mmCIF file of C-alpha atoms in Angstrom:
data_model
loop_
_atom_site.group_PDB
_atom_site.id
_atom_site.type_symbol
_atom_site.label_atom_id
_atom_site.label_comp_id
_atom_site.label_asym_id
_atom_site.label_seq_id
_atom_site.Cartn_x
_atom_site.Cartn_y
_atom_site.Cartn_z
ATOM 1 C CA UNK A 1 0.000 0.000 0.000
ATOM 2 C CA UNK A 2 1.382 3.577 -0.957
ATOM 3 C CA UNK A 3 -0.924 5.034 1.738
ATOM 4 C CA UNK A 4 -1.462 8.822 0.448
ATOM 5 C CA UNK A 5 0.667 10.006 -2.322
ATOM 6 C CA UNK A 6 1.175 13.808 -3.126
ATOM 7 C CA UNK A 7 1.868 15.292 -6.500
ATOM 8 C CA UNK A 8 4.025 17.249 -7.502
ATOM 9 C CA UNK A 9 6.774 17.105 -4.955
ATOM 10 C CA UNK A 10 8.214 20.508 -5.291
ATOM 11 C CA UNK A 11 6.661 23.544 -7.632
ATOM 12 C CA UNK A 12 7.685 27.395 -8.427
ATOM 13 C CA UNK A 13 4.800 29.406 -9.698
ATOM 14 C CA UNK A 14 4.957 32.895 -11.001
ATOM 15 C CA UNK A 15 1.481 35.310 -10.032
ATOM 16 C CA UNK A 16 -1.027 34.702 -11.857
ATOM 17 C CA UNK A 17 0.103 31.457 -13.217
ATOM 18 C CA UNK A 18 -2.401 28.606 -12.203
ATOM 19 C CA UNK A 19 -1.856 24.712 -10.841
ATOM 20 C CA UNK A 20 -3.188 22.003 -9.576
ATOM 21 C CA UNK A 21 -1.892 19.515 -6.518
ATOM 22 C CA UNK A 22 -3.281 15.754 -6.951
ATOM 23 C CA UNK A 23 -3.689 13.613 -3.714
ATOM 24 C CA UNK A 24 -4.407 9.889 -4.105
ATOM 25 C CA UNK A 25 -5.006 7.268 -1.925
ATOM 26 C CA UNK A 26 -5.573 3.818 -1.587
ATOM 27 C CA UNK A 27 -7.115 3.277 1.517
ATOM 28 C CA UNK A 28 -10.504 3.649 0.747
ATOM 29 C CA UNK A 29 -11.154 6.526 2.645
ATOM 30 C CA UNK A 30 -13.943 8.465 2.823
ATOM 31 C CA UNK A 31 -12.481 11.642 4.270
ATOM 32 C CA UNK A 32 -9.648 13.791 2.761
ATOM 33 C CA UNK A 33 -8.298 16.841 3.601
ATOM 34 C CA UNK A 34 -5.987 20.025 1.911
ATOM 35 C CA UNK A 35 -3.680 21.592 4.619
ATOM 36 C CA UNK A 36 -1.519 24.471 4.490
ATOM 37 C CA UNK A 37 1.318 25.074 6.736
ATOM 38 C CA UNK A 38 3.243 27.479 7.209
ATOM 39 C CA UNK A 39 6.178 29.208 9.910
ATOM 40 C CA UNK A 40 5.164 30.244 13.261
ATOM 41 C CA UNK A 41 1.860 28.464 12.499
ATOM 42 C CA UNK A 42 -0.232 25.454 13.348
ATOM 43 C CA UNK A 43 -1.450 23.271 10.018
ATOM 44 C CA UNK A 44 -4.398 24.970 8.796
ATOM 45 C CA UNK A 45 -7.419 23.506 6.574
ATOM 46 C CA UNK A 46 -7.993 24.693 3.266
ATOM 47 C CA UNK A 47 -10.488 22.499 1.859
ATOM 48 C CA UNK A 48 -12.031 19.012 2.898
ATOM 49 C CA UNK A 49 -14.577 16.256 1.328
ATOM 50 C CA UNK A 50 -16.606 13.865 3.092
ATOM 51 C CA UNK A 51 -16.807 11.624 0.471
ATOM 52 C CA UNK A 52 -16.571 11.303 -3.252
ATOM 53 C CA UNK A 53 -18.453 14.007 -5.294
ATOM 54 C CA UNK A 54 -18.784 16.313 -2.133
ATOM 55 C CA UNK A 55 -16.478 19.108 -1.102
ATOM 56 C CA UNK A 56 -16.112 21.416 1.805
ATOM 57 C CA UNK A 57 -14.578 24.717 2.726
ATOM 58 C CA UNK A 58 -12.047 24.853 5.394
ATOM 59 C CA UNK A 59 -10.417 27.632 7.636
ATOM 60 C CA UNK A 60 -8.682 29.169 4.806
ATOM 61 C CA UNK A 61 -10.481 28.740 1.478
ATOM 62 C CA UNK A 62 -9.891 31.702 -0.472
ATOM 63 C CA UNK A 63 -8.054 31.353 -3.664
ATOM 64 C CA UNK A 64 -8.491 27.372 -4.131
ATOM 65 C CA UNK A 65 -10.160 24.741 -5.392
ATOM 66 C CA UNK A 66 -10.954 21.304 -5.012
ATOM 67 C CA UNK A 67 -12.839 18.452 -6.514
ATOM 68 C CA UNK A 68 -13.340 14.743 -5.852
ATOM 69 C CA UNK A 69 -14.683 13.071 -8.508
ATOM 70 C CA UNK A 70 -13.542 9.942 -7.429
ATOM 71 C CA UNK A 71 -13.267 8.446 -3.644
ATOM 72 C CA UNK A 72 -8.972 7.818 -3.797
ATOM 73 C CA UNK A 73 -8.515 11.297 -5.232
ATOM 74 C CA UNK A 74 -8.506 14.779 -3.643
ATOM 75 C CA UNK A 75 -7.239 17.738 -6.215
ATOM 76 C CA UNK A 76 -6.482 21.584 -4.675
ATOM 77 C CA UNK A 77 -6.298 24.108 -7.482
ATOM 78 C CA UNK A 78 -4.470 27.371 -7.734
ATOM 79 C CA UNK A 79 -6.579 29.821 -10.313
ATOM 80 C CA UNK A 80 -4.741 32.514 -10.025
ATOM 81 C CA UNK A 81 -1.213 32.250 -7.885
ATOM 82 C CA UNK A 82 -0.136 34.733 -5.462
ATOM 83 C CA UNK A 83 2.632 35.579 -3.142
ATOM 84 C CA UNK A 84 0.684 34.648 -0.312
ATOM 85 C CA UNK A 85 0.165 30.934 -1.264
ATOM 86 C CA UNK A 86 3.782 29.814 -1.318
ATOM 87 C CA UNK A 87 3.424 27.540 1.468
ATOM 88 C CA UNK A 88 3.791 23.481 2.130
ATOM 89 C CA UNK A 89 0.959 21.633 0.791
ATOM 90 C CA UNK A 90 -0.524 18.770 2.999
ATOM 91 C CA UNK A 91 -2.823 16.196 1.471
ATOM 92 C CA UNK A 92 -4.708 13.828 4.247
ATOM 93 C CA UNK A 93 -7.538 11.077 4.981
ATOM 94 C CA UNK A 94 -8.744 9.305 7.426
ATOM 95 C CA UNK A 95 -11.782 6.677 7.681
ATOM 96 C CA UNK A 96 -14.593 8.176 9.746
ATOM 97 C CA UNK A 97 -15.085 12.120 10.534
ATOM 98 C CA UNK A 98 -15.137 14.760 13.456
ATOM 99 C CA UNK A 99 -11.467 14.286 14.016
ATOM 100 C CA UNK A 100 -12.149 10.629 15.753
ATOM 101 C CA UNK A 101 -10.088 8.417 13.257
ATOM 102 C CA UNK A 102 -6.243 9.097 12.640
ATOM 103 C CA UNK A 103 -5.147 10.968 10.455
ATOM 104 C CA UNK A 104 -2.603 9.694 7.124
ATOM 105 C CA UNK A 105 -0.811 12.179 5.470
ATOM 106 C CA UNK A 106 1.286 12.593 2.361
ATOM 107 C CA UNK A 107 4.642 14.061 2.384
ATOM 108 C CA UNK A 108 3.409 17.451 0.766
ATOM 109 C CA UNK A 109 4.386 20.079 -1.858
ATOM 110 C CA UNK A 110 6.580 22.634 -1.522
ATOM 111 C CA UNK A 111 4.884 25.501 -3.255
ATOM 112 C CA UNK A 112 6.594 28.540 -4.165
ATOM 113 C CA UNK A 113 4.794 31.633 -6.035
ATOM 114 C CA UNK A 114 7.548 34.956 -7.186
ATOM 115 C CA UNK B 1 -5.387 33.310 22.700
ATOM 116 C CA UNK B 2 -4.411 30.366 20.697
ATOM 117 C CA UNK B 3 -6.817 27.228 21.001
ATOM 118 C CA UNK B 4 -4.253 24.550 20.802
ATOM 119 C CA UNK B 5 -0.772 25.914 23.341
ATOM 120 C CA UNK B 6 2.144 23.051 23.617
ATOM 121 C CA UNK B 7 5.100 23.591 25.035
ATOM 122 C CA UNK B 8 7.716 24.100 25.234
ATOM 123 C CA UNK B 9 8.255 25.822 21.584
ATOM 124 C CA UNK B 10 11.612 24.027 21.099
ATOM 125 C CA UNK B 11 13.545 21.487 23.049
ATOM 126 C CA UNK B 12 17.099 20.171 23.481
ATOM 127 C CA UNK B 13 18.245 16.815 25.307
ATOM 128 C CA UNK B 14 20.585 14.552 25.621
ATOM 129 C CA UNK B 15 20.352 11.035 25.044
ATOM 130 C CA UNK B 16 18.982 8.927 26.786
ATOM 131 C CA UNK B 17 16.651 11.917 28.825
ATOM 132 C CA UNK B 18 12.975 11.151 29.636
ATOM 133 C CA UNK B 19 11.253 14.110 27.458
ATOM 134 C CA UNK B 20 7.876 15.571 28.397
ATOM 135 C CA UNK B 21 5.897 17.748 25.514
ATOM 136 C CA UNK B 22 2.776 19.250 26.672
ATOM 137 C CA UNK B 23 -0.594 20.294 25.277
ATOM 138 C CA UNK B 24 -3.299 22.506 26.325
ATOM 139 C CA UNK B 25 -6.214 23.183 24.511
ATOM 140 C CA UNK B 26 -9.388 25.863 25.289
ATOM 141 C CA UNK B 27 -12.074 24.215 23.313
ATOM 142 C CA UNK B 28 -14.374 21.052 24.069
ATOM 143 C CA UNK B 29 -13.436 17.811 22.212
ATOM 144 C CA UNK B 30 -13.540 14.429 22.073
ATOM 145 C CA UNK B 31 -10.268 13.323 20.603
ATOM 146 C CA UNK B 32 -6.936 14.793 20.844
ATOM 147 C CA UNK B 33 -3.834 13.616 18.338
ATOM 148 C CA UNK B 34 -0.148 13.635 18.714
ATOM 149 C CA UNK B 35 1.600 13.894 15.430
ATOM 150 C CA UNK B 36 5.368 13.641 14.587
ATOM 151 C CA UNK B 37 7.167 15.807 11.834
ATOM 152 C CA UNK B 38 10.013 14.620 11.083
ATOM 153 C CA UNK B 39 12.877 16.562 9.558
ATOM 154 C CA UNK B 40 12.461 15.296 5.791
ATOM 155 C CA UNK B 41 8.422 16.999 6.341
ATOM 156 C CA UNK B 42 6.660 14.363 6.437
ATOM 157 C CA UNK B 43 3.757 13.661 8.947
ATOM 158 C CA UNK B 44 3.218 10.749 10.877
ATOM 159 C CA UNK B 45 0.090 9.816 12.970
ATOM 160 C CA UNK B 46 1.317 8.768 16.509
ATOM 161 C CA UNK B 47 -1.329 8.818 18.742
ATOM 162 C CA UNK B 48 -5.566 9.813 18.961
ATOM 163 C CA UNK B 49 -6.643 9.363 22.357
ATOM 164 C CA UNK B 50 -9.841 10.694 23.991
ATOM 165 C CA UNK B 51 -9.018 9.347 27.742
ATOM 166 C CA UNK B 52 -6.123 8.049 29.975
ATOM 167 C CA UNK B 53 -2.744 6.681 28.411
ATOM 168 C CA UNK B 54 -1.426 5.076 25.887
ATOM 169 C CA UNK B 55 1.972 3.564 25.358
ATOM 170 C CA UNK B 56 3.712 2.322 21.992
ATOM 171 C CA UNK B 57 6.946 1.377 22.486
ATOM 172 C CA UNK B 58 9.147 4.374 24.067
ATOM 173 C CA UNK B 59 6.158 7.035 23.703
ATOM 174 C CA UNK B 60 3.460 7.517 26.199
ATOM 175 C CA UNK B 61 0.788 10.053 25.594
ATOM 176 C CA UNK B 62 -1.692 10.824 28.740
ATOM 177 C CA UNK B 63 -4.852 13.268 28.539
ATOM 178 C CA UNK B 64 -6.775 15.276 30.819
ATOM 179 C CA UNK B 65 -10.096 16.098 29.608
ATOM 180 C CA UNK B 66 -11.330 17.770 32.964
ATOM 181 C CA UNK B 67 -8.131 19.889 33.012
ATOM 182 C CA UNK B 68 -7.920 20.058 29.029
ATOM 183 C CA UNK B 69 -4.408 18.953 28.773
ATOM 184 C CA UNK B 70 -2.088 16.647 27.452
ATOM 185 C CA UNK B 71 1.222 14.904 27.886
ATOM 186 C CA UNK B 72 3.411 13.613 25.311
ATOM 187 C CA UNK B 73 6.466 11.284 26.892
ATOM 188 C CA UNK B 74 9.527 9.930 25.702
ATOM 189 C CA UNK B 75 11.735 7.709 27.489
ATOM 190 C CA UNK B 76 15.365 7.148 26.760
ATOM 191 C CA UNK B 77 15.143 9.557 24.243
ATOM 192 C CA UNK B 78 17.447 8.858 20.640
ATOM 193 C CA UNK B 79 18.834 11.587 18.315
ATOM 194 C CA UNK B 80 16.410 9.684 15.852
ATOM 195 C CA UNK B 81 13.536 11.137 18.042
ATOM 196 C CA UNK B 82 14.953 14.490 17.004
ATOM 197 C CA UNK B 83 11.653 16.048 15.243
ATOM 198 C CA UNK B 84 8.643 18.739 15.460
ATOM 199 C CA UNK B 85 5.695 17.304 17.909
ATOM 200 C CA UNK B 86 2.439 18.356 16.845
ATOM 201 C CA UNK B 87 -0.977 18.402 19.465
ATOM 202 C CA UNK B 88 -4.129 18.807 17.438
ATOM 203 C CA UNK B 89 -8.184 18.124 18.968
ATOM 204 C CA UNK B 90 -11.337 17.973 17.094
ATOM 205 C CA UNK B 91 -12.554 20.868 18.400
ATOM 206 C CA UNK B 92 -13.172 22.555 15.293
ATOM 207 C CA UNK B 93 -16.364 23.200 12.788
ATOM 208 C CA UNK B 94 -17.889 19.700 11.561
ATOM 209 C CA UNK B 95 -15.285 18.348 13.998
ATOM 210 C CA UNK B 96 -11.836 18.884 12.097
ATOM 211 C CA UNK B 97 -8.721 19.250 13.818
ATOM 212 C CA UNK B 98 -7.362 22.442 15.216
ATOM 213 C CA UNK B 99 -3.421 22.298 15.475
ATOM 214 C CA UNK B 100 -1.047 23.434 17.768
ATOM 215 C CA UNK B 101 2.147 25.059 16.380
ATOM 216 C CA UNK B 102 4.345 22.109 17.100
ATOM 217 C CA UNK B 103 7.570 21.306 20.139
ATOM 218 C CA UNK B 104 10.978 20.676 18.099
ATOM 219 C CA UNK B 105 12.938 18.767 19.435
ATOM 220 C CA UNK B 106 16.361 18.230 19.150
ATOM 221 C CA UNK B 107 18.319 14.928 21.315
ATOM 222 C CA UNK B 108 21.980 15.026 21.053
ATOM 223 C CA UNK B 109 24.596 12.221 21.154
#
């Protein structure tokens, strides 16, 4: 099992330019989660979905956006990069909600935007 | 004030010191998680515990739930323990986690 796997790795974006982040897993999951995290600051949550075909926002929304369209993947899309979103990119899931399951992250994305 | 506190912010030992990472959190939950960052980034799931202790291997992790606190131990520590601790509950909307800023820690040789 490859557990949660994170695409790409690394990324430089200039402003403006748009991208998207691709989380897969293949634990059947229902739940998966986009985190952000950055210095001086706790992991926050961008985005999350319950379960294929159903999205969520998080604490920190703006400027993203995800879809599920199937169950093992979770994408987070950049329409319009900006300064403010270079950050590391954490992809998650877990098998039941409200926090009550472990979690299993990916090894995020190193996001850049110049 | 923060909803997730740990302390302390960073931490240096020597091998082989018992290590004690704690958590305090302002909101009502009914798990709490310890996570482990290593230095590479990635995130690994240690503990989710909603009452008393658990134990895996050299880690214990304790909770408090009338006191809405948290202990994270380490005995014998190794320089491979050498990472950033994270504390997060499910105190959040829909129940997702809220995350502390995370303890590094640092064990020398």
């Amino acid at each position: 099992n490859a557990g949660v796997t994170q695409t790409p790795k690394f990324r430089v974006l200039k402003t403006g330019q748009s991208m998207t982040l691709l989380c897969a897993q293949d634990m059947n999951h229902e739940y998966m989660y986009w985190y952000r995290q950055d210095p001086g600051m706790g992991l926050r949550l961008i985005h999350y979905s319950v379960g294929e075909g159903t999205t969520a926002k998080g604490e920190v929304p703006d400027g993203y956006n995800v879809s599920r369209l199937k169950k093992q993947n979770f994408l987070l899309g950049l329409e319009s990069a900006a300064p403010s979103q270079t950050s590391v990119y954490f992809c998650a899931s877990s098998y039941s909600s409200k926090g009550n399951s472990p979690l299993h992250f990916g090894n995020g994305t190193r996001l850049t935007v110049t | 004030k923060n909803e997730v506190e740990q302390s302390p912010q960073n931490l240096t030992a020597q091998e082989g010191e018992f290590i004690t990472i704690n958590c305090s959190y302002s909101v009502g939950i009914s798990a709490l998680h310890w996570l482990q960052q290593h230095p590479g980034g990635g995130i690994v799931s240690l503990f989710m515990l909603s009452s008393g202790k658990k134990k895996h291997g050299r880690l214990i992790a304790t909770i408090n739930i009338q006191e809405k606190h948290s202990s994270l131990h380490i005995t014998a520590s190794h320089p491979r323990d050498s990472a950033v601790y994270i504390c997060a509950v499910n105190g959040g909307s829909q129940g997702n986690l809220i995350f502390g800023k995370g303890t590094k820690l640092s064990v020398k040789p």
